[in-house]
Amino acid sequence: MGNDKVAVRIEITPKANGFGAEIGGVDLAAGVSDAAIQAIHAAIIQHKVLVFRDQLLDDASHFAFAERFGPLEGHINVSTRLDNLPKMQSFGNLDAAGKPTGVHPEGGTLVWHSDKSYVARPSLFTILRSPFVAREGGETCFADMQRAYESLDAAQAKRLEGLRAVHDWKRSREKSDERPATAEEIAAAPPVDHPLVRTHPVSGQPTLYLCE
């Protein structure tokens, strides 16, 4: 059931370049109304990346907020799942004393990628939370693949029609020079091919769908 106890009117501030928006006027940990969830959902479709600043979320409230958008999917990388919330992943570079180790926790995240592209039906959204942010660097970057497709000339766009690309969890592990995929992971996520130009299931807009 939806939570209508906390009614809010969200504030949407689009980025100047037309890609992404900041969301204000909402306390995600306190719970948000169904109407606010619908507005946030619409904003994601329109702006593609949303930023919620200064939210005091813990794992449980993060999970509860994410569930408002539909059933959650666990990542194939079981080693990064939370024990008590197995459909959430956790990455960090702090040691037991809370000091940075200087080692990136997951090299595969350093290359351009689309989350869950290695499954036949990729996830609609990814919801990230960073409790601690580095003073310099450490940014998470996003690319507008719809705009990339729109920037192609007619000949380039025509050449991509009908082309497909293979997305493979095993191969992604090899390219990132991390631990190899396990036999269980390979069985759970065999190679799958997707069209190079996909149509967004909600907006109906064509977009490039490819990764490094």
mmCIF file of C-alpha atoms in Angstrom, residues 37 48 92-93 113 124 157 193:
data_model
loop_
_atom_site.group_PDB
_atom_site.id
_atom_site.type_symbol
_atom_site.label_atom_id
_atom_site.label_comp_id
_atom_site.label_asym_id
_atom_site.label_seq_id
_atom_site.Cartn_x
_atom_site.Cartn_y
_atom_site.Cartn_z
ATOM 1 C CA ILE A 37 6.048 9.278 -5.900
ATOM 2 C CA LYS A 48 16.681 10.992 -16.632
ATOM 3 C CA GLY A 92 33.000 1.392 0.177
ATOM 4 C CA ASN A 93 36.699 2.127 0.524
ATOM 5 C CA HIS A 113 28.131 1.082 -18.311
ATOM 6 C CA LEU A 124 13.954 0.648 -15.120
ATOM 7 C CA ALA A 157 21.171 6.548 -37.483
ATOM 8 C CA ASP A 193 21.790 -9.419 -26.902
#
